[in-house]
Each structure stands twice: as structure tokens, then as C-alpha cells.
């Protein structure tokens, strides 16, 4: 299979598996999306979706958010982890959005990445899912799968994002990054991985990854 055939195989397989693509984080607008994505750092989407309704019941916009203290925000979001940093970030970015952006989430990478606790990945998700701007946010699932599929060298997420943008058509980035996330969770997880269910890796996977998998599983069967 050529590189281009592998890319097409990935696209077509994911399209068949996920014709309708749910967005992992519950939100109602760009501001609640931004907060949910920020909270998802080193936390599962399931946990975030349990906590955001509690937070948004008190403050689902920047004006109400700054009426809360950092300590109050921290107590609500504690189960998401990193609550000291995240609570300061949520309060701080809400203040900046009011003071510099008339209460609206900014629509450029430059302005998003200037916000406290907002890195490139968070900004990319907001640009993609909030504004419909072509973006390819790379999370741990995408980083892992792109390496397993031999579509990147996997050295870091910056390189993985560059490679993904280079090999996949721009007009499907926003759907594709979500499809890969869902696929990674369901068929190609980091732990408890069953290659027999992972049709993409089994078909186009990196030779060393496949070899390691079979070696480890042979040992486990002995």
C-alpha cells in the first residue's frame, strides 16, 4: 500500500465508522467550549462533562464567572485535577475576554493563546469546533495513532500536527481529528489494546509497533 492509499484507507474507514461525529465535550457556546477544553487537560472528557454543569449553573459566561472567587471556582472543578492552575486560568481569561474582547471569545490563535492556561491545543479545538476554522488539534489519542499508523515519527505533538496537516486534506481536518479521537478510545487505546479489533493499525500499522504487540502478547500467552 502506498502512503496515499494508506491515508485514503484511514479516511474511508473512519467515515464508515463515524458518519455522525459527536463532539466529546458538552458545551452550549464558544465560551463554555473554551472552559470545557481547558478543564480537559490531564482529565477525561467524561469527568469534565460531569463537572461543567455544576460550574455553568453558577457561571456560563465571563461576566458571571468573575463574580466567583478563584477559590470558589477551584472547589467546583477540583475533581478535574490541576484545579489551582485551572481556576486561576478560568478567572483570568474571563477577565481578559471582558476587558479586551467585549465579552466574546476571540477568534484568532494569537489572541486565544494569550489567554491564561490556554495553549495551542486548546486554541486549536476552539478554532475548529467553535469557529469552524480548519484546524487539527492533536491530543494523546491522535499522537498515539498517527505513530502507530506510521504517519508521523511521533517525536512530539508539534511534529504530529504538522504531519497530519500535510497528509490529510484541509477540508476534512475538523471532522477527521474528532473521528481519530473516537477511534483511539474505542479501538486503539493505550491500555488494554486488542489489535484484532483495531482494523486500521492491523492493516497499515508501523512494523515495529506490530512486532512489539505480537511479541508481548506471545509472552503473555505463555
Tab-separated table of C-alpha atoms in Angstrom:
chain	number	residue	atom	x	y	z
A	1	UNK	CA	0.000	0.000	0.000
A	2	UNK	CA	1.392	3.426	-0.926
A	3	UNK	CA	1.378	6.297	1.571
A	4	UNK	CA	-1.543	7.902	-0.282
A	5	UNK	CA	-3.500	4.629	-0.263
A	6	UNK	CA	-2.911	4.344	3.484
A	7	UNK	CA	-4.205	7.880	4.013
A	8	UNK	CA	-7.315	7.116	1.949
A	9	UNK	CA	-7.832	3.872	3.880
A	10	UNK	CA	-7.772	5.810	7.164
A	11	UNK	CA	-10.191	8.456	5.879
A	12	UNK	CA	-12.661	5.936	4.410
A	13	UNK	CA	-12.569	3.596	7.416
A	14	UNK	CA	-13.234	6.449	9.836
A	15	UNK	CA	-16.010	7.810	7.635
A	16	UNK	CA	-17.711	4.403	7.665
A	17	UNK	CA	-17.349	4.044	11.442
A	18	UNK	CA	-18.329	7.606	12.338
A	19	UNK	CA	-20.686	9.094	9.728
A	20	UNK	CA	-22.139	11.238	12.517
A	21	UNK	CA	-19.444	12.700	14.761
A	22	UNK	CA	-20.345	13.591	18.332
A	23	UNK	CA	-18.334	16.367	19.994
A	24	UNK	CA	-16.695	14.862	23.109
A	25	UNK	CA	-17.137	17.869	25.424
A	26	UNK	CA	-20.603	19.174	26.272
A	27	UNK	CA	-20.981	22.914	25.693
A	28	UNK	CA	-23.537	25.481	24.568
A	29	UNK	CA	-21.366	28.197	23.040
A	30	UNK	CA	-17.756	29.217	22.421
A	31	UNK	CA	-17.139	30.348	25.981
A	32	UNK	CA	-18.380	27.108	27.565
A	33	UNK	CA	-16.400	25.160	24.939
A	34	UNK	CA	-13.234	27.079	25.872
A	35	UNK	CA	-13.735	26.356	29.576
A	36	UNK	CA	-14.510	22.671	28.948
A	37	UNK	CA	-11.402	22.211	26.792
A	38	UNK	CA	-9.236	23.939	29.387
A	39	UNK	CA	-10.617	21.608	32.075
A	40	UNK	CA	-9.937	18.528	29.926
A	41	UNK	CA	-6.147	18.857	30.297
A	42	UNK	CA	-4.997	15.652	32.040
A	43	UNK	CA	-8.630	14.788	32.751
A	44	UNK	CA	-11.132	12.558	30.970
A	45	UNK	CA	-13.932	14.100	28.923
A	46	UNK	CA	-16.418	12.018	30.941
A	47	UNK	CA	-15.253	13.671	34.168
A	48	UNK	CA	-15.279	17.134	32.571
A	49	UNK	CA	-18.869	16.590	31.391
A	50	UNK	CA	-19.826	15.731	34.978
A	51	UNK	CA	-18.243	18.885	36.403
A	52	UNK	CA	-19.081	21.583	33.824
A	53	UNK	CA	-22.857	21.550	34.537
A	54	UNK	CA	-22.063	22.384	38.184
A	55	UNK	CA	-19.767	25.232	37.144
A	56	UNK	CA	-22.000	26.550	34.368
A	57	UNK	CA	-25.054	26.548	36.648
A	58	UNK	CA	-23.245	29.308	38.558
A	59	UNK	CA	-21.416	30.927	35.633
A	60	UNK	CA	-21.747	30.105	31.946
A	61	UNK	CA	-20.372	33.436	30.717
A	62	UNK	CA	-17.317	35.545	31.591
A	63	UNK	CA	-19.336	38.241	33.407
A	64	UNK	CA	-20.791	35.763	35.899
A	65	UNK	CA	-17.503	33.843	36.142
A	66	UNK	CA	-15.579	36.831	37.540
A	67	UNK	CA	-18.272	37.256	40.206
A	68	UNK	CA	-16.974	33.973	41.639
A	69	UNK	CA	-13.699	33.902	43.523
A	70	UNK	CA	-10.785	31.786	42.283
A	71	UNK	CA	-11.274	29.687	45.419
A	72	UNK	CA	-14.950	29.046	44.575
A	73	UNK	CA	-14.050	28.005	41.024
A	74	UNK	CA	-11.274	25.768	42.379
A	75	UNK	CA	-13.656	23.929	44.720
A	76	UNK	CA	-16.120	23.167	41.898
A	77	UNK	CA	-13.510	21.972	39.401
A	78	UNK	CA	-11.296	20.105	41.901
A	79	UNK	CA	-12.258	16.616	40.539
A	80	UNK	CA	-10.788	17.593	37.136
A	81	UNK	CA	-7.278	17.871	38.590
A	82	UNK	CA	-4.781	20.754	38.386
A	83	UNK	CA	-7.501	22.896	39.996
A	84	UNK	CA	-5.172	25.659	41.350
A	85	UNK	CA	-3.809	26.390	37.874
A	86	UNK	CA	-7.103	25.854	36.040
A	87	UNK	CA	-9.160	28.029	38.429
A	88	UNK	CA	-6.699	30.929	38.061
A	89	UNK	CA	-6.781	30.422	34.290
A	90	UNK	CA	-10.591	30.411	34.093
A	91	UNK	CA	-10.882	33.556	36.219
A	92	UNK	CA	-8.032	35.306	34.411
A	93	UNK	CA	-9.172	34.526	30.860
A	94	UNK	CA	-12.741	35.577	31.727
A	95	UNK	CA	-11.442	38.955	32.886
A	96	UNK	CA	-9.369	39.417	29.711
A	97	UNK	CA	-12.282	38.386	27.466
A	98	UNK	CA	-14.399	41.125	29.095
A	99	UNK	CA	-11.697	43.799	29.126
A	100	UNK	CA	-10.105	43.182	25.717
A	101	UNK	CA	-12.711	41.347	23.639
A	102	UNK	CA	-16.094	42.812	24.678
A	103	UNK	CA	-17.085	39.602	26.424
A	104	UNK	CA	-16.637	37.454	23.307
A	105	UNK	CA	-14.170	34.587	22.859
A	106	UNK	CA	-11.523	35.809	20.372
A	107	UNK	CA	-11.313	34.092	17.002
A	108	UNK	CA	-7.566	34.055	16.327
A	109	UNK	CA	-4.806	31.757	17.548
A	110	UNK	CA	-2.795	34.791	18.637
A	111	UNK	CA	-5.480	36.157	20.955
A	112	UNK	CA	-6.580	32.738	22.223
A	113	UNK	CA	-3.042	31.694	23.112
A	114	UNK	CA	-2.554	34.980	25.002
A	115	UNK	CA	-5.256	33.860	27.462
A	116	UNK	CA	-4.095	32.282	30.748
A	117	UNK	CA	-3.954	28.456	30.750
A	118	UNK	CA	-4.773	28.323	27.017
A	119	UNK	CA	-2.153	26.501	24.947
A	120	UNK	CA	-2.024	25.711	21.257
A	121	UNK	CA	-4.124	22.547	21.514
A	122	UNK	CA	-6.925	24.301	23.415
A	123	UNK	CA	-6.838	27.190	20.945
A	124	UNK	CA	-6.987	24.727	18.029
A	125	UNK	CA	-10.082	22.990	19.444
A	126	UNK	CA	-11.868	26.327	19.893
A	127	UNK	CA	-10.879	27.469	16.393
A	128	UNK	CA	-12.081	24.163	14.943
A	129	UNK	CA	-15.228	23.352	16.928
A	130	UNK	CA	-16.145	26.881	17.973
A	131	UNK	CA	-15.450	28.866	14.807
A	132	UNK	CA	-15.300	26.183	12.093
A	133	UNK	CA	-11.764	27.242	11.163
A	134	UNK	CA	-9.728	24.346	9.662
A	135	UNK	CA	-7.536	23.068	12.494
A	136	UNK	CA	-6.030	19.774	13.592
A	137	UNK	CA	-5.770	19.717	17.402
A	138	UNK	CA	-3.510	16.858	18.479
A	139	UNK	CA	-4.344	15.117	21.749
A	140	UNK	CA	-2.812	11.949	23.188
A	141	UNK	CA	-5.083	9.693	21.085
A	142	UNK	CA	-4.146	11.364	17.789
A	143	UNK	CA	-0.457	11.460	18.743
A	144	UNK	CA	-0.528	7.715	19.568
A	145	UNK	CA	-2.472	6.666	16.469
A	146	UNK	CA	-0.517	8.737	13.985
A	147	UNK	CA	2.612	6.993	15.288
A	148	UNK	CA	1.029	3.530	15.260
A	149	UNK	CA	-0.125	4.139	11.690
A	150	UNK	CA	3.394	5.206	10.644
A	151	UNK	CA	2.123	8.612	9.509
A	152	UNK	CA	4.482	10.553	11.786
A	153	UNK	CA	7.719	9.859	13.638
A	154	UNK	CA	5.887	10.644	16.878
A	155	UNK	CA	8.692	12.737	18.387
A	156	UNK	CA	6.305	15.392	19.693
A	157	UNK	CA	2.787	16.754	19.194
A	158	UNK	CA	4.067	19.727	17.190
A	159	UNK	CA	5.559	17.395	14.569
A	160	UNK	CA	2.455	15.161	14.637
A	161	UNK	CA	0.224	18.171	13.928
A	162	UNK	CA	2.459	19.286	11.027
A	163	UNK	CA	2.415	15.779	9.533
A	164	UNK	CA	-1.366	15.429	9.921
A	165	UNK	CA	-1.944	18.774	8.195
A	166	UNK	CA	0.446	17.828	5.415
A	167	UNK	CA	-1.068	14.436	4.568
A	168	UNK	CA	-4.800	14.936	5.179
A	169	UNK	CA	-6.990	17.259	3.048
A	170	UNK	CA	-7.691	20.570	4.806
A	171	UNK	CA	-11.443	20.406	4.222
A	172	UNK	CA	-11.796	17.318	6.441
A	173	UNK	CA	-9.451	18.291	9.305
A	174	UNK	CA	-12.252	19.350	11.650
A	175	UNK	CA	-14.170	16.078	11.250
A	176	UNK	CA	-11.125	13.844	10.984
A	177	UNK	CA	-9.434	14.877	14.228
A	178	UNK	CA	-12.636	14.010	16.121
A	179	UNK	CA	-13.036	10.707	14.259
A	180	UNK	CA	-9.465	9.724	15.170
A	181	UNK	CA	-10.107	10.580	18.841
A	182	UNK	CA	-13.218	8.366	18.945
A	183	UNK	CA	-11.394	5.579	17.107
A	184	UNK	CA	-8.464	5.769	19.521
A	185	UNK	CA	-10.778	5.440	22.504
A	186	UNK	CA	-12.821	2.586	21.087
A	187	UNK	CA	-10.394	0.526	19.026
A	188	UNK	CA	-6.807	1.602	19.678
A	189	UNK	CA	-6.372	2.626	23.331
A	190	UNK	CA	-3.032	2.951	25.106
A	191	UNK	CA	-4.016	0.234	27.595
A	192	UNK	CA	-5.986	-2.941	27.022
A	193	UNK	CA	-5.337	-2.702	23.294
A	194	UNK	CA	-6.700	-5.561	21.174
A	195	UNK	CA	-5.121	-5.394	17.724
A	196	UNK	CA	-7.735	-7.771	16.294
A	197	UNK	CA	-10.370	-5.037	16.794
A	198	UNK	CA	-8.074	-2.287	15.518
A	199	UNK	CA	-8.544	-2.701	11.765
A	200	UNK	CA	-6.562	0.410	10.797
A	201	UNK	CA	-3.396	-0.404	12.762
A	202	UNK	CA	-3.652	-4.066	11.790
A	203	UNK	CA	-3.799	-3.070	8.110
A	204	UNK	CA	-1.297	-0.194	7.872
A	205	UNK	CA	0.495	-0.200	11.237
A	206	UNK	CA	4.163	0.583	11.747
A	207	UNK	CA	6.143	-2.679	11.507
A	208	UNK	CA	7.920	-2.172	14.836
A	209	UNK	CA	4.628	-1.451	16.621
A	210	UNK	CA	3.048	-4.634	15.244
A	211	UNK	CA	6.130	-6.670	16.110
A	212	UNK	CA	6.178	-5.349	19.678
A	213	UNK	CA	2.477	-6.098	20.077
A	214	UNK	CA	2.787	-9.701	18.917
A	215	UNK	CA	5.960	-10.255	20.971
A	216	UNK	CA	4.321	-9.003	24.180
A	217	UNK	CA	1.159	-10.979	23.576
A	218	UNK	CA	3.054	-14.191	22.865
A	219	UNK	CA	4.826	-13.788	26.191
A	220	UNK	CA	1.517	-13.115	27.936
A	221	UNK	CA	0.029	-16.327	26.498
A	222	UNK	CA	2.907	-18.498	27.738
